[in-house]
mmCIF file of C-alpha atoms in Angstrom:
data_model
loop_
_atom_site.group_PDB
_atom_site.id
_atom_site.type_symbol
_atom_site.label_atom_id
_atom_site.label_comp_id
_atom_site.label_asym_id
_atom_site.label_seq_id
_atom_site.Cartn_x
_atom_site.Cartn_y
_atom_site.Cartn_z
ATOM 1 C CA MET A 22 143.394 16.420 -27.525
ATOM 2 C CA LYS A 23 140.418 18.201 -29.456
ATOM 3 C CA ASN A 24 138.603 14.667 -28.964
ATOM 4 C CA LEU A 25 139.432 14.292 -25.879
ATOM 5 C CA LEU A 26 137.763 17.339 -24.340
ATOM 6 C CA LEU A 27 134.886 16.638 -26.948
ATOM 7 C CA ALA A 28 134.632 12.877 -25.418
ATOM 8 C CA LEU A 29 134.710 13.990 -21.862
ATOM 9 C CA ALA A 30 132.028 16.512 -22.716
ATOM 10 C CA LEU A 31 129.704 13.502 -23.563
ATOM 11 C CA CYS A 32 131.072 10.447 -20.812
ATOM 12 C CA SER A 33 129.587 13.928 -18.362
ATOM 13 C CA ALA A 34 126.297 15.051 -20.371
ATOM 14 C CA ALA A 35 125.449 10.411 -20.938
ATOM 15 C CA PRO A 36 123.766 10.613 -17.223
ATOM 16 C CA ALA A 37 122.087 14.148 -17.402
ATOM 17 C CA LEU A 38 120.476 12.312 -20.835
ATOM 18 C CA ALA A 39 119.585 9.104 -18.954
ATOM 19 C CA GLN A 40 117.551 11.220 -16.336
ATOM 20 C CA THR A 41 116.478 13.281 -18.502
ATOM 21 C CA THR A 42 114.631 10.590 -20.400
ATOM 22 C CA LYS A 43 113.864 8.260 -17.323
ATOM 23 C CA LYS A 44 111.637 11.133 -16.391
ATOM 24 C CA ALA A 45 109.972 11.418 -19.931
ATOM 25 C CA THR A 46 109.307 7.762 -19.843
ATOM 26 C CA THR A 47 108.030 7.948 -16.581
ATOM 27 C CA THR A 48 103.723 6.920 -16.677
ATOM 28 C CA ARG A 49 102.152 9.856 -14.796
ATOM 29 C CA LYS A 50 99.954 8.398 -12.769
ATOM 30 C CA THR A 51 96.378 9.514 -13.448
ATOM 31 C CA THR A 52 93.778 9.559 -10.453
ATOM 32 C CA VAL A 53 90.390 9.597 -11.242
ATOM 33 C CA VAL A 54 87.926 10.508 -8.812
ATOM 34 C CA LYS A 55 84.789 8.338 -8.276
ATOM 35 C CA LYS A 56 81.263 10.641 -9.428
ATOM 36 C CA ALA A 57 78.836 10.525 -6.878
ATOM 37 C CA PRO A 58 75.884 8.560 -8.282
ATOM 38 C CA VAL A 59 73.128 10.914 -9.677
ATOM 39 C CA LYS A 60 70.362 10.178 -9.048
ATOM 40 C CA ALA A 61 67.230 10.748 -10.773
ATOM 41 C CA ALA A 62 64.475 13.084 -10.036
ATOM 42 C CA THR A 63 61.721 11.867 -8.599
ATOM 43 C CA PRO A 64 58.735 13.350 -10.112
ATOM 44 C CA ALA A 65 56.341 15.695 -8.028
ATOM 45 C CA LYS A 66 52.898 13.148 -8.049
ATOM 46 C CA LYS A 67 49.637 15.161 -9.512
ATOM 47 C CA THR A 68 46.909 16.011 -6.980
ATOM 48 C CA THR A 69 43.358 14.613 -9.112
ATOM 49 C CA THR A 70 40.811 16.403 -7.423
ATOM 50 C CA THR A 71 37.655 14.368 -7.199
ATOM 51 C CA ILE A 72 34.724 16.378 -7.593
ATOM 52 C CA LYS A 73 31.994 15.095 -6.186
ATOM 53 C CA PRO A 74 28.468 15.399 -8.918
ATOM 54 C CA THR A 75 25.743 17.125 -5.548
ATOM 55 C CA ALA A 76 22.504 15.772 -5.701
ATOM 56 C CA ALA A 77 19.879 16.554 -6.092
ATOM 57 C CA ALA A 78 17.321 17.591 -3.032
ATOM 58 C CA THR A 79 14.720 14.476 -2.733
ATOM 59 C CA PRO A 80 11.065 16.330 -1.686
ATOM 60 C CA ALA A 81 10.052 15.666 1.466
ATOM 61 C CA PRO A 82 6.827 13.498 0.558
ATOM 62 C CA ALA A 83 3.301 15.018 1.706
ATOM 63 C CA PRO A 84 1.943 14.858 4.825
ATOM 64 C CA VAL A 85 -0.990 11.873 4.717
ATOM 65 C CA ALA A 86 -4.320 14.271 6.473
ATOM 66 C CA PRO A 87 -6.300 11.617 8.237
ATOM 67 C CA LEU A 88 -8.562 9.812 7.731
ATOM 68 C CA THR A 89 -11.965 11.569 8.472
ATOM 69 C CA GLU A 90 -15.349 9.748 9.342
ATOM 70 C CA ALA A 91 -17.072 10.100 6.127
ATOM 71 C CA GLU A 92 -14.065 8.702 4.439
ATOM 72 C CA ALA A 93 -13.858 5.391 6.799
ATOM 73 C CA ALA A 94 -17.465 5.443 6.346
ATOM 74 C CA SER A 95 -17.716 4.678 3.270
ATOM 75 C CA GLY A 96 -14.354 2.663 2.267
ATOM 76 C CA LEU A 97 -15.913 0.523 4.827
ATOM 77 C CA ARG A 98 -19.442 0.161 3.372
ATOM 78 C CA GLU A 99 -17.848 -0.127 0.296
ATOM 79 C CA ALA A 100 -15.385 -2.814 2.021
ATOM 80 C CA LEU A 101 -17.981 -5.598 3.116
ATOM 81 C CA THR A 102 -20.538 -5.141 -0.147
ATOM 82 C CA THR A 103 -17.866 -6.413 -1.790
ATOM 83 C CA GLY A 104 -16.674 -9.230 1.264
ATOM 84 C CA ILE A 105 -21.070 -9.799 1.685
ATOM 85 C CA THR A 106 -21.135 -10.355 -2.635
ATOM 86 C CA LYS A 107 -17.821 -12.650 -2.331
ATOM 87 C CA ALA A 108 -19.272 -14.399 0.911
ATOM 88 C CA VAL A 109 -23.181 -15.026 -0.520
ATOM 89 C CA GLY A 110 -22.013 -16.053 -3.885
ATOM 90 C CA PHE A 111 -19.231 -18.720 -2.349
ATOM 91 C CA ALA A 112 -22.412 -19.781 -0.679
ATOM 92 C CA SER A 113 -24.526 -20.192 -3.238
ATOM 93 C CA GLU A 114 -22.272 -22.332 -5.277
ATOM 94 C CA PRO A 115 -23.062 -25.853 -5.738
ATOM 95 C CA ASP A 116 -20.791 -26.829 -2.571
ATOM 96 C CA GLY A 117 -19.992 -24.032 -1.531
ATOM 97 C CA PHE A 118 -20.416 -25.078 1.274
ATOM 98 C CA ASN A 119 -20.408 -29.601 1.281
ATOM 99 C CA LEU A 120 -16.842 -29.252 0.039
ATOM 100 C CA ASN A 121 -16.016 -26.283 1.668
ATOM 101 C CA ASP A 122 -14.100 -27.580 6.174
ATOM 102 C CA ASP A 123 -14.069 -24.339 6.841
ATOM 103 C CA ILE A 124 -18.277 -24.167 7.087
ATOM 104 C CA ARG A 125 -19.796 -28.114 5.721
ATOM 105 C CA ILE A 126 -22.770 -28.758 8.085
ATOM 106 C CA GLN A 127 -21.865 -32.031 10.451
ATOM 107 C CA PHE A 128 -25.292 -33.377 11.905
ATOM 108 C CA PRO A 129 -26.339 -32.190 15.143
ATOM 109 C CA PRO A 130 -24.278 -32.264 18.303
ATOM 110 C CA ASP A 131 -27.206 -34.216 19.503
ATOM 111 C CA ALA A 132 -27.925 -36.800 17.072
ATOM 112 C CA GLN A 133 -23.615 -37.400 16.209
ATOM 113 C CA LEU A 134 -24.678 -40.571 18.228
ATOM 114 C CA VAL A 135 -26.956 -41.247 15.251
ATOM 115 C CA ALA A 136 -23.887 -40.696 12.815
ATOM 116 C CA THR A 137 -21.096 -42.726 14.316
ATOM 117 C CA THR A 138 -23.929 -45.434 15.038
ATOM 118 C CA LEU A 139 -25.411 -45.617 12.274
ATOM 119 C CA GLY A 140 -22.481 -45.632 10.567
ATOM 120 C CA ALA A 141 -20.525 -48.426 11.096
ATOM 121 C CA LEU A 142 -24.245 -50.525 9.651
ATOM 122 C CA PRO A 143 -24.408 -51.921 6.663
ATOM 123 C CA LEU A 144 -24.493 -48.768 3.889
ATOM 124 C CA GLY A 145 -25.166 -46.946 7.159
ATOM 125 C CA LYS A 146 -22.125 -44.911 6.376
ATOM 126 C CA GLN A 147 -24.179 -44.304 2.517
ATOM 127 C CA ALA A 148 -27.041 -42.946 4.071
ATOM 128 C CA VAL A 149 -25.114 -40.554 6.646
ATOM 129 C CA GLU A 150 -22.616 -38.979 4.171
ATOM 130 C CA GLN A 151 -26.384 -38.411 1.960
ATOM 131 C CA ALA A 152 -28.073 -36.767 4.631
ATOM 132 C CA THR A 153 -24.828 -35.111 5.459
ATOM 133 C CA SER A 154 -24.752 -33.509 1.886
ATOM 134 C CA LEU A 155 -28.439 -32.558 2.076
ATOM 135 C CA MET A 156 -28.457 -30.475 4.518
ATOM 136 C CA ASN A 157 -24.974 -28.602 2.770
ATOM 137 C CA ARG A 158 -27.204 -27.997 -0.401
ATOM 138 C CA ALA A 159 -30.623 -26.522 1.740
ATOM 139 C CA ALA A 160 -28.024 -24.219 2.796
ATOM 140 C CA GLU A 161 -26.472 -22.953 -0.419
ATOM 141 C CA ALA A 162 -30.036 -22.992 -1.664
ATOM 142 C CA ALA A 163 -30.705 -20.683 0.597
ATOM 143 C CA SER A 164 -28.565 -18.642 0.837
ATOM 144 C CA PRO A 165 -29.110 -15.843 -1.706
ATOM 145 C CA ALA A 166 -32.010 -14.400 0.844
ATOM 146 C CA ALA A 167 -28.195 -12.995 2.337
ATOM 147 C CA LYS A 168 -27.776 -10.596 1.125
ATOM 148 C CA ALA A 169 -30.603 -7.771 1.535
ATOM 149 C CA ILE A 170 -30.350 -8.705 4.935
ATOM 150 C CA PHE A 171 -26.501 -8.162 5.274
ATOM 151 C CA LEU A 172 -26.629 -4.800 3.186
ATOM 152 C CA ASN A 173 -29.657 -3.862 5.622
ATOM 153 C CA ALA A 174 -27.489 -4.305 8.575
ATOM 154 C CA LEU A 175 -24.256 -2.689 6.959
ATOM 155 C CA GLN A 176 -26.386 0.230 6.342
ATOM 156 C CA GLN A 177 -27.355 0.968 10.223
ATOM 157 C CA LEU A 178 -23.187 1.588 10.991
ATOM 158 C CA THR A 179 -22.794 4.785 11.960
ATOM 159 C CA LEU A 180 -19.868 7.149 11.465
ATOM 160 C CA SER A 181 -17.967 6.641 13.930
ATOM 161 C CA ASP A 182 -18.564 3.094 14.411
ATOM 162 C CA ALA A 183 -16.514 3.514 10.646
ATOM 163 C CA LEU A 184 -13.393 4.843 12.377
ATOM 164 C CA SER A 185 -12.999 2.501 15.030
ATOM 165 C CA LEU A 186 -13.526 -0.303 12.665
ATOM 166 C CA VAL A 187 -11.319 0.731 10.214
ATOM 167 C CA THR A 188 -9.109 1.590 12.891
ATOM 168 C CA SER A 189 -9.143 -1.708 14.809
ATOM 169 C CA GLY A 190 -5.683 -3.727 15.233
ATOM 170 C CA SER A 191 -8.689 -6.474 14.722
ATOM 171 C CA LYS A 192 -9.235 -8.298 10.537
ATOM 172 C CA ASP A 193 -12.805 -8.987 11.029
ATOM 173 C CA ALA A 194 -13.710 -6.360 13.923
ATOM 174 C CA ALA A 195 -16.579 -5.424 11.378
ATOM 175 C CA THR A 196 -18.191 -8.457 10.796
ATOM 176 C CA GLN A 197 -18.534 -8.932 14.191
ATOM 177 C CA LEU A 198 -20.258 -5.827 15.157
ATOM 178 C CA LEU A 199 -22.170 -6.594 11.052
ATOM 179 C CA ARG A 200 -22.888 -9.591 13.541
ATOM 180 C CA LYS A 201 -24.058 -8.375 16.837
ATOM 181 C CA ASN A 202 -26.967 -6.274 15.097
ATOM 182 C CA SER A 203 -27.792 -8.391 12.136
ATOM 183 C CA GLU A 204 -27.602 -12.073 13.960
ATOM 184 C CA ALA A 205 -30.695 -12.696 15.342
ATOM 185 C CA ALA A 206 -32.413 -10.561 11.625
ATOM 186 C CA LEU A 207 -31.078 -13.124 9.158
ATOM 187 C CA ASN A 208 -31.994 -15.804 11.681
ATOM 188 C CA ALA A 209 -35.710 -15.382 11.347
ATOM 189 C CA ALA A 210 -34.719 -14.574 8.235
ATOM 190 C CA LEU A 211 -33.694 -17.477 6.298
ATOM 191 C CA ARG A 212 -35.348 -19.835 8.418
ATOM 192 C CA PRO A 213 -38.307 -20.047 5.943
ATOM 193 C CA SER A 214 -36.157 -20.086 3.139
ATOM 194 C CA ILE A 215 -34.172 -23.016 4.265
ATOM 195 C CA VAL A 216 -37.717 -24.972 5.780
ATOM 196 C CA GLN A 217 -38.047 -24.783 1.654
ATOM 197 C CA SER A 218 -34.802 -25.908 1.099
ATOM 198 C CA LEU A 219 -34.503 -28.599 3.204
ATOM 199 C CA ASP A 220 -37.389 -30.476 1.391
ATOM 200 C CA GLN A 221 -36.716 -29.183 -1.932
ATOM 201 C CA VAL A 222 -33.004 -31.077 -1.846
ATOM 202 C CA GLY A 223 -35.077 -34.502 0.642
ATOM 203 C CA ALA A 224 -33.305 -33.552 3.446
ATOM 204 C CA ASN A 225 -35.856 -33.694 5.590
ATOM 205 C CA ALA A 226 -36.938 -36.996 4.282
ATOM 206 C CA ALA A 227 -33.456 -37.982 4.766
ATOM 207 C CA TYR A 228 -32.963 -37.604 7.853
ATOM 208 C CA ALA A 229 -35.666 -38.257 9.243
ATOM 209 C CA LYS A 230 -35.659 -41.837 8.024
ATOM 210 C CA LEU A 231 -32.020 -42.056 9.894
ATOM 211 C CA ILE A 232 -33.105 -41.490 13.341
ATOM 212 C CA GLU A 233 -35.877 -43.784 12.476
ATOM 213 C CA ARG A 234 -34.152 -46.471 11.748
ATOM 214 C CA TYR A 235 -31.870 -44.845 14.887
ATOM 215 C CA ASN A 236 -34.943 -45.056 17.834
ATOM 216 C CA LYS A 237 -35.537 -48.692 16.407
ATOM 217 C CA ILE A 238 -32.356 -49.383 17.832
ATOM 218 C CA PRO A 239 -32.926 -50.859 21.891
ATOM 219 C CA LEU A 240 -31.871 -48.841 24.890
ATOM 220 C CA MET A 241 -30.735 -45.799 22.306
ATOM 221 C CA THR A 242 -32.011 -42.522 23.463
ATOM 222 C CA PRO A 243 -34.998 -41.404 20.916
ATOM 223 C CA ALA A 244 -33.342 -37.872 18.524
ATOM 224 C CA SER A 245 -35.407 -35.916 17.579
ATOM 225 C CA THR A 246 -36.164 -35.482 13.466
ATOM 226 C CA ASN A 247 -36.350 -31.608 13.041
ATOM 227 C CA LEU A 248 -33.474 -30.093 11.589
ATOM 228 C CA THR A 249 -34.948 -26.893 10.510
ATOM 229 C CA ASP A 250 -33.418 -24.346 13.345
ATOM 230 C CA TYR A 251 -29.944 -25.810 13.094
ATOM 231 C CA VAL A 252 -29.456 -25.621 10.263
ATOM 232 C CA THR A 253 -30.377 -22.285 9.820
ATOM 233 C CA LYS A 254 -28.102 -20.879 12.984
ATOM 234 C CA GLU A 255 -25.690 -22.957 10.742
ATOM 235 C CA THR A 256 -26.254 -21.787 7.648
ATOM 236 C CA VAL A 257 -25.752 -17.968 9.574
ATOM 237 C CA ASP A 258 -22.860 -19.501 10.369
ATOM 238 C CA GLY A 259 -20.821 -20.889 7.687
ATOM 239 C CA LEU A 260 -21.974 -16.917 5.942
ATOM 240 C CA PHE A 261 -20.393 -14.827 8.493
ATOM 241 C CA ILE A 262 -17.152 -17.055 8.387
ATOM 242 C CA LEU A 263 -17.382 -16.870 5.088
ATOM 243 C CA LEU A 264 -17.584 -12.140 5.334
ATOM 244 C CA ALA A 265 -14.344 -12.286 8.097
ATOM 245 C CA GLN A 266 -12.640 -13.734 5.371
ATOM 246 C CA GLN A 267 -12.967 -11.509 2.381
ATOM 247 C CA GLU A 268 -12.714 -9.166 5.073
ATOM 248 C CA ALA A 269 -10.008 -9.886 6.977
ATOM 249 C CA LYS A 270 -8.501 -10.144 2.676
ATOM 250 C CA ILE A 271 -9.057 -6.150 2.033
ATOM 251 C CA ARG A 272 -7.560 -5.358 5.538
ATOM 252 C CA GLN A 273 -4.515 -7.417 5.195
ATOM 253 C CA ASN A 274 -4.012 -7.886 1.219
ATOM 254 C CA PRO A 275 -3.275 -4.651 -1.503
ATOM 255 C CA ALA A 276 -4.267 -7.056 -4.313
ATOM 256 C CA ALA A 277 -8.021 -7.031 -2.513
ATOM 257 C CA GLN A 278 -8.173 -2.750 -2.250
ATOM 258 C CA SER A 279 -9.091 -2.552 -5.782
ATOM 259 C CA THR A 280 -10.346 0.889 -5.854
ATOM 260 C CA ALA A 281 -9.149 4.249 -4.483
ATOM 261 C CA LEU A 282 -11.053 4.343 -1.477
ATOM 262 C CA LEU A 283 -10.228 1.240 -0.414
ATOM 263 C CA LYS A 284 -6.570 1.826 -0.762
ATOM 264 C CA ARG A 285 -6.980 5.189 1.061
ATOM 265 C CA VAL A 286 -8.367 3.722 3.933
ATOM 266 C CA PHE A 287 -6.672 0.414 4.330
ATOM 267 C CA GLY A 288 -3.681 0.742 2.661
ATOM 268 C CA GLY A 289 -1.517 2.034 5.078
ATOM 269 C CA LYS A 290 -2.390 -1.184 7.446
#
């Protein structure tokens, strides 16, 4: 009887035990809560402050005083004295006229037909060239006498003349005024030197021989054998051309403004 009661008790306890065991073996579900990803912190931007150096103030150039009449006169005389010296020097050199196309003396206009006609004959071209060269040699030999005449005319320029010439837009304004004031005197003063030079270099003899040959050609209008006036005029013209070139250099080329005074007078142009 006792054993029967024990068996019944065990049987009634078995479901409960099984239920308990089942509960014990049930796997618990784990709920994983996903955390939001943590954003990396954005580094703060560095603010760079650039301090610009303060430029030193450039002092304004001192105003240039206006050119005075006295400065203009001194500068102009210095420029023209330099120009005259160089022009006469160039003209006086061997071939100073003869090989310079700007001033080379050709046959006189009324004797151009002489040169053309005789130049077409045998040995005529050589004779014409020889006579032409000798005319230029005479001009070269007479040119030194022009320097003193030029310099004397230069001293006659007035203060007001000087200021207007310095500020002129013409590159040879001073030469032109000098020519106006001195050309007649220069022709008169050079004429004796030209006469002497034409004889010394043999230009008169060579030219006269050509004219004599030409005048023998039938139906030709006789040409003059006198070269003095023509060569004198051409020599003076050549000297003024050279002087104008020197003046233009001083006005326009800073390298030719060789002194402080020349830079002051002509440097601002």
